[in-house]
Short mmCIF file of C-alpha atoms and ligand atoms in Angstrom, two decimals:
data_model
loop_
_atom_site.label_atom_id
_atom_site.label_comp_id
_atom_site.label_asym_id
_atom_site.label_seq_id
_atom_site.Cartn_x
_atom_site.Cartn_y
_atom_site.Cartn_z
CA SER A 1295 86.28 90.70 132.92
CA GLU A 1296 89.72 89.42 132.03
CA LYS A 1297 89.88 88.05 128.48
CA ILE A 1298 93.61 87.42 128.04
CA SER A 1299 96.05 86.66 130.81
CA VAL A 1300 99.77 86.36 130.09
CA ARG A 1301 101.53 85.13 133.21
CA ASN A 1302 105.25 85.33 133.69
CA VAL A 1303 106.02 84.15 130.15
CA SER A 1304 109.59 83.55 129.01
CA ARG A 1305 110.77 82.47 125.58
CA SER A 1306 114.29 82.11 124.21
CA TYR A 1307 115.64 81.38 120.78
CA GLU A 1308 119.00 79.69 121.23
CA SER A 1309 121.10 82.47 122.80
CA THR A 1310 118.45 85.22 122.46
CA ARG A 1311 115.99 85.88 125.25
CA ALA A 1312 112.96 87.22 123.39
CA LEU A 1313 110.70 87.44 126.46
CA GLU A 1314 111.60 87.24 130.11
CA GLY A 1315 108.95 87.05 132.80
CA VAL A 1316 106.32 89.02 130.89
CA SER A 1317 102.84 89.41 132.36
CA LEU A 1318 99.91 91.16 130.75
CA SER A 1319 96.19 91.26 131.38
CA VAL A 1320 93.69 92.36 128.74
CA THR A 1321 90.07 93.09 129.62
CA GLU A 1322 87.24 91.87 127.42
CA GLY A 1323 86.37 94.43 124.72
CA GLU A 1324 89.50 96.48 125.34
CA PHE A 1325 91.67 97.94 122.58
CA CYS A 1326 95.14 97.37 124.01
CA CYS A 1327 98.29 98.61 122.30
CA VAL A 1328 101.63 97.04 123.15
CA VAL A 1329 104.50 99.39 122.43
CA GLY A 1330 108.22 98.81 122.52
CA PRO A 1331 111.35 99.18 120.42
CA SER A 1332 112.19 96.77 117.65
CA GLY A 1333 113.47 93.45 118.99
CA CYS A 1334 111.90 93.76 122.45
CA GLY A 1335 109.72 90.69 121.95
CA LYS A 1336 106.39 92.12 120.77
CA THR A 1337 105.93 89.63 117.93
CA THR A 1338 106.88 86.74 120.19
CA LEU A 1339 104.31 87.88 122.77
CA LEU A 1340 101.57 88.19 120.16
CA ARG A 1341 102.40 84.80 118.66
CA ALA A 1342 102.20 83.28 122.13
CA ILE A 1343 98.70 84.74 122.60
CA ALA A 1344 97.77 83.46 119.13
CA GLY A 1345 98.98 80.00 120.06
CA LEU A 1346 101.60 80.02 117.30
CA GLU A 1347 104.43 79.95 119.83
CA ASN A 1348 104.90 77.86 122.98
CA PRO A 1349 106.52 79.73 125.86
CA ASP A 1350 109.44 78.02 127.62
CA SER A 1351 107.79 78.89 130.92
CA GLY A 1352 104.76 80.75 132.18
CA SER A 1353 101.28 80.55 130.70
CA VAL A 1354 98.83 82.26 128.40
CA LEU A 1355 95.14 81.99 129.26
CA VAL A 1356 92.12 83.04 127.20
CA ASP A 1357 88.85 83.06 129.14
CA GLY A 1358 90.79 81.24 131.84
CA ASP A 1359 91.78 78.35 129.58
CA PRO A 1360 95.41 77.68 128.62
CA VAL A 1361 96.22 78.50 124.99
CA THR A 1362 97.75 75.47 123.33
CA ASP A 1363 97.16 76.05 119.62
CA PRO A 1364 95.75 78.63 117.20
CA GLY A 1365 92.04 78.66 118.03
CA LEU A 1366 89.12 79.93 115.99
CA ASN A 1367 88.42 82.57 118.66
CA ARG A 1368 91.62 84.41 117.73
CA GLY A 1369 92.41 86.16 114.44
CA MET A 1370 95.89 87.43 113.61
CA VAL A 1371 97.04 90.12 111.19
CA PHE A 1372 100.71 89.89 110.28
CA GLN A 1373 103.15 92.72 109.63
CA GLU A 1374 104.16 91.52 106.18
CA TYR A 1375 100.64 90.69 104.99
CA ALA A 1376 101.34 86.94 104.65
CA LEU A 1377 98.90 86.71 101.72
CA PHE A 1378 98.96 83.84 99.25
CA PRO A 1379 100.30 85.37 96.02
CA TRP A 1380 98.54 82.80 93.86
CA ARG A 1381 95.14 83.47 95.39
CA THR A 1382 92.89 86.41 94.57
CA VAL A 1383 91.53 88.84 97.16
CA ARG A 1384 88.44 86.65 97.43
CA GLY A 1385 90.56 83.49 97.69
CA ASN A 1386 92.78 84.94 100.40
CA ILE A 1387 89.80 86.11 102.46
CA ARG A 1388 87.99 82.81 101.92
CA PHE A 1389 91.06 81.06 103.32
CA GLY A 1390 90.32 82.63 106.70
CA LEU A 1391 86.96 80.89 106.91
CA ASP A 1392 86.41 77.86 109.03
CA ARG A 1393 85.66 75.91 105.82
CA PRO A 1394 87.78 77.61 103.11
CA ALA A 1395 86.71 75.22 100.36
CA CYS A 1396 83.01 75.64 100.98
CA ASN A 1397 81.01 77.63 98.43
CA CYS A 1398 77.60 77.37 100.03
CA PRO A 1399 75.51 80.58 99.91
CA ASP A 1400 76.30 81.41 103.54
CA CYS A 1401 80.06 81.24 103.02
CA GLU A 1402 79.82 83.20 99.76
CA ALA A 1403 77.75 85.84 101.53
CA ARG A 1404 80.24 86.03 104.38
CA VAL A 1405 83.13 86.59 101.95
CA ARG A 1406 81.16 89.37 100.21
CA GLU A 1407 80.36 90.96 103.57
CA LEU A 1408 84.06 90.94 104.54
CA ILE A 1409 85.09 92.44 101.19
CA ASP A 1410 82.54 95.20 101.79
CA LEU A 1411 83.66 95.73 105.38
CA VAL A 1412 87.26 96.47 104.41
CA GLY A 1413 86.35 98.49 101.32
CA LEU A 1414 87.67 96.16 98.63
CA LYS A 1415 84.56 95.92 96.48
CA GLY A 1416 85.63 95.77 92.85
CA PHE A 1417 88.97 94.13 93.74
CA GLU A 1418 87.60 90.62 94.42
CA ASN A 1419 89.55 89.05 91.58
CA ALA A 1420 92.78 91.02 91.95
CA TYR A 1421 95.98 89.28 93.04
CA PRO A 1422 98.11 90.64 95.91
CA LYS A 1423 100.81 91.94 93.55
CA GLU A 1424 98.19 94.18 91.95
CA LEU A 1425 97.33 95.86 95.27
CA SER A 1426 98.82 98.74 97.26
CA GLY A 1427 100.23 98.08 100.74
CA GLY A 1428 97.12 99.46 102.40
CA MET A 1429 94.88 97.27 100.28
CA LYS A 1430 96.95 94.16 101.03
CA GLN A 1431 96.60 94.84 104.73
CA ARG A 1432 92.83 95.23 104.31
CA VAL A 1433 92.83 91.72 102.86
CA GLY A 1434 94.83 90.53 105.88
CA ILE A 1435 92.31 92.15 108.24
CA ALA A 1436 89.33 90.67 106.38
CA ARG A 1437 90.91 87.23 106.47
CA ALA A 1438 91.54 87.53 110.23
CA LEU A 1439 87.92 88.64 110.78
CA ALA A 1440 86.46 85.81 108.67
CA VAL A 1441 85.62 83.54 111.60
CA ASP A 1442 84.36 86.49 113.65
CA PRO A 1443 87.06 86.00 116.28
CA GLU A 1444 86.58 87.21 119.84
CA ILE A 1445 90.18 88.41 119.89
CA LEU A 1446 91.95 90.29 117.11
CA LEU A 1447 95.75 90.32 117.24
CA LEU A 1448 97.62 92.76 115.00
CA ASP A 1449 101.39 92.83 114.56
CA GLU A 1450 102.50 96.27 113.30
CA PRO A 1451 99.90 95.93 110.56
CA PHE A 1452 100.44 99.39 109.07
CA ALA A 1453 104.23 99.58 109.30
CA SER A 1454 104.61 99.36 105.52
CA VAL A 1455 101.87 101.79 104.45
CA ASP A 1456 102.21 105.53 103.91
CA ALA A 1457 101.10 107.99 106.62
CA ARG A 1458 97.90 109.11 104.88
CA THR A 1459 96.74 105.56 104.23
CA ARG A 1460 97.66 104.61 107.79
CA ASP A 1461 95.43 107.36 109.24
CA HIS A 1462 92.61 106.12 107.06
CA LEU A 1463 93.08 102.51 108.12
CA HIS A 1464 93.20 103.52 111.81
CA GLY A 1465 89.72 105.01 111.44
CA GLU A 1466 88.44 101.91 109.70
CA LEU A 1467 89.93 99.60 112.30
CA LEU A 1468 88.30 101.59 115.13
CA ASP A 1469 84.98 101.46 113.25
CA ILE A 1470 85.26 97.69 112.92
CA TRP A 1471 86.22 97.34 116.57
CA SER A 1472 83.30 99.46 117.78
CA GLU A 1473 80.93 97.27 115.77
CA THR A 1474 82.34 93.87 116.73
CA GLU A 1475 83.16 94.54 120.40
CA GLN A 1476 86.26 92.43 119.97
CA THR A 1477 89.18 92.36 122.34
CA VAL A 1478 92.12 93.83 120.39
CA VAL A 1479 95.85 93.55 121.00
CA PHE A 1480 97.72 95.82 118.61
CA VAL A 1481 101.52 95.75 118.58
CA THR A 1482 103.55 98.70 117.34
CA HIS A 1483 106.91 100.42 117.91
CA ASP A 1484 105.17 103.78 117.30
CA ILE A 1485 103.91 105.46 120.49
CA ASP A 1486 101.88 108.01 118.51
CA GLU A 1487 100.05 105.23 116.72
CA ALA A 1488 99.38 103.49 120.04
CA VAL A 1489 97.98 106.65 121.65
CA THR A 1490 95.75 107.28 118.63
CA LEU A 1491 94.18 103.84 118.83
CA ALA A 1492 94.25 102.41 122.29
CA ASP A 1493 92.11 102.34 125.41
CA ARG A 1494 95.26 101.32 127.17
CA VAL A 1495 98.91 101.34 126.20
CA VAL A 1496 101.28 98.75 127.56
CA ILE A 1497 104.93 99.66 127.24
CA MET A 1498 107.51 96.94 126.88
CA ASP A 1499 110.91 97.95 128.02
CA ALA A 1500 113.89 96.52 126.16
CA ASP A 1501 117.46 96.07 127.27
CA SER A 1502 119.72 93.91 125.11
CA GLY A 1503 116.60 92.48 123.53
CA THR A 1504 115.22 91.41 126.90
CA VAL A 1505 111.85 92.50 128.20
CA ARG A 1506 112.19 93.80 131.75
CA SER A 1507 108.81 95.27 132.57
CA THR A 1508 105.47 96.40 131.29
CA LEU A 1509 103.89 99.70 132.16
CA THR A 1510 100.23 100.52 131.80
CA VAL A 1511 98.92 103.97 130.92
CA ASP A 1512 95.26 104.95 130.77
CA ILE A 1513 94.27 107.09 127.83
CA ASP A 1514 91.04 108.94 127.07
CA ARG A 1515 90.18 108.71 123.42
CA PRO A 1516 88.44 111.87 122.15
P1 LIG B 1080 109.77 92.67 118.14
O1 LIG B 1080 108.50 92.15 117.57
O2 LIG B 1080 109.55 93.54 119.33
O3 LIG B 1080 110.64 93.33 117.12
P2 LIG B 1080 110.52 89.87 118.30
O4 LIG B 1080 109.55 89.19 119.20
O5 LIG B 1080 110.35 89.72 116.84
O6 LIG B 1080 110.59 91.42 118.70
O7 LIG B 1080 111.98 89.37 118.66
C1 LIG B 1080 112.53 89.41 119.98
C2 LIG B 1080 113.96 88.87 119.91
O8 LIG B 1080 113.93 87.49 119.58
C3 LIG B 1080 114.81 89.55 118.87
O9 LIG B 1080 116.12 89.65 119.37
C4 LIG B 1080 114.77 88.60 117.70
O10 LIG B 1080 115.93 88.70 116.93
C5 LIG B 1080 114.65 87.26 118.39
N1 LIG B 1080 113.89 86.29 117.59
C6 LIG B 1080 112.59 86.36 117.26
N2 LIG B 1080 112.20 85.30 116.55
C7 LIG B 1080 113.29 84.52 116.41
C8 LIG B 1080 113.56 83.26 115.78
N3 LIG B 1080 112.59 82.58 115.14
N4 LIG B 1080 114.81 82.77 115.84
C9 LIG B 1080 115.78 83.42 116.50
N5 LIG B 1080 115.61 84.59 117.12
C10 LIG B 1080 114.39 85.15 117.08
P1 LIG B 1081 94.17 102.61 100.59
O1 LIG B 1081 95.12 101.48 100.74
O2 LIG B 1081 93.69 103.21 101.86
O3 LIG B 1081 93.05 102.28 99.66
P2 LIG B 1081 95.95 103.81 98.71
O4 LIG B 1081 96.55 105.18 98.65
O5 LIG B 1081 96.85 102.66 98.76
O6 LIG B 1081 94.99 103.82 99.96
O7 LIG B 1081 94.94 103.65 97.49
C1 LIG B 1081 93.88 104.54 97.31
C2 LIG B 1081 92.92 103.92 96.30
O8 LIG B 1081 93.57 103.85 95.03
C3 LIG B 1081 92.55 102.48 96.62
O9 LIG B 1081 91.47 102.34 97.51
C4 LIG B 1081 92.22 101.94 95.26
O10 LIG B 1081 90.91 102.25 94.91
C5 LIG B 1081 93.21 102.65 94.37
N1 LIG B 1081 94.43 101.85 94.14
C6 LIG B 1081 95.56 101.85 94.89
N2 LIG B 1081 96.47 101.01 94.40
C7 LIG B 1081 95.91 100.45 93.30
C8 LIG B 1081 96.35 99.49 92.35
N3 LIG B 1081 97.57 98.91 92.42
N4 LIG B 1081 95.51 99.15 91.35
C9 LIG B 1081 94.30 99.72 91.28
N5 LIG B 1081 93.84 100.63 92.15
C10 LIG B 1081 94.61 100.99 93.15
#
């Protein structure tokens, strides 16, 4: 069934048209990659699905309901980590919880489980500046997964990590996805990365920074 429906969405920033008449449908449980060149509006589209951005026109629906704000059923992983530098790994991940200040046994256990899930055991008390790019992005993923969101939105999450680490993280992300049965929207400018990961690749076409069309390609993952 349809989990996310983006209908004819447009969004401008002053003189820049970031999105123009973009429509996209994502099926429940699907791993969907959105590909397009830098500046074509991918981040804007993802932020609109996250509820961090209000379109000028058109609508975004999740489970048939209009998205009006960031909801607990959506987790977002940002390109530039967006970690709190003054918080430890544990503190950053805890911040993703519904009740970040709570230290009840359940919340503590959940934080430990997330640290385990993304392979950061032993780094609980490290600060972001002490971590590699790949490790920082693991923290970002754990934080986004903290509330067990139905939808995981990732904005070029591995753009700043080296190729070897990226391959490794792709495998881990697919493992997590196969366990959680989440609906994933993964944005990248890298077609190879999209083909490696996705059930379906949606191509955004850019002309003078304006999205003209989306194209859907079916891919069989080995
Ligand atoms: P992508 O993620 O594909 O690189 P973006 O969605 O970030 O594309 O940006 C689409 C266009 O909108 C670009 O031309 C960008 O410069 C512009 N844009 C994005 N965010 C803003 C903003 N906050 N203010 C002004 N222009 C913006
Ligand atoms: P990944 O991000 O996939 O872990 P890296 O090449 O960044 O790959 O790091 C490989 C391993 O090296 C990490 O899992 C970690 O154990 C260790 N490591 C990397 N950076 C640091 C660091 N700044 N301090 C301590 N250990 C590190």
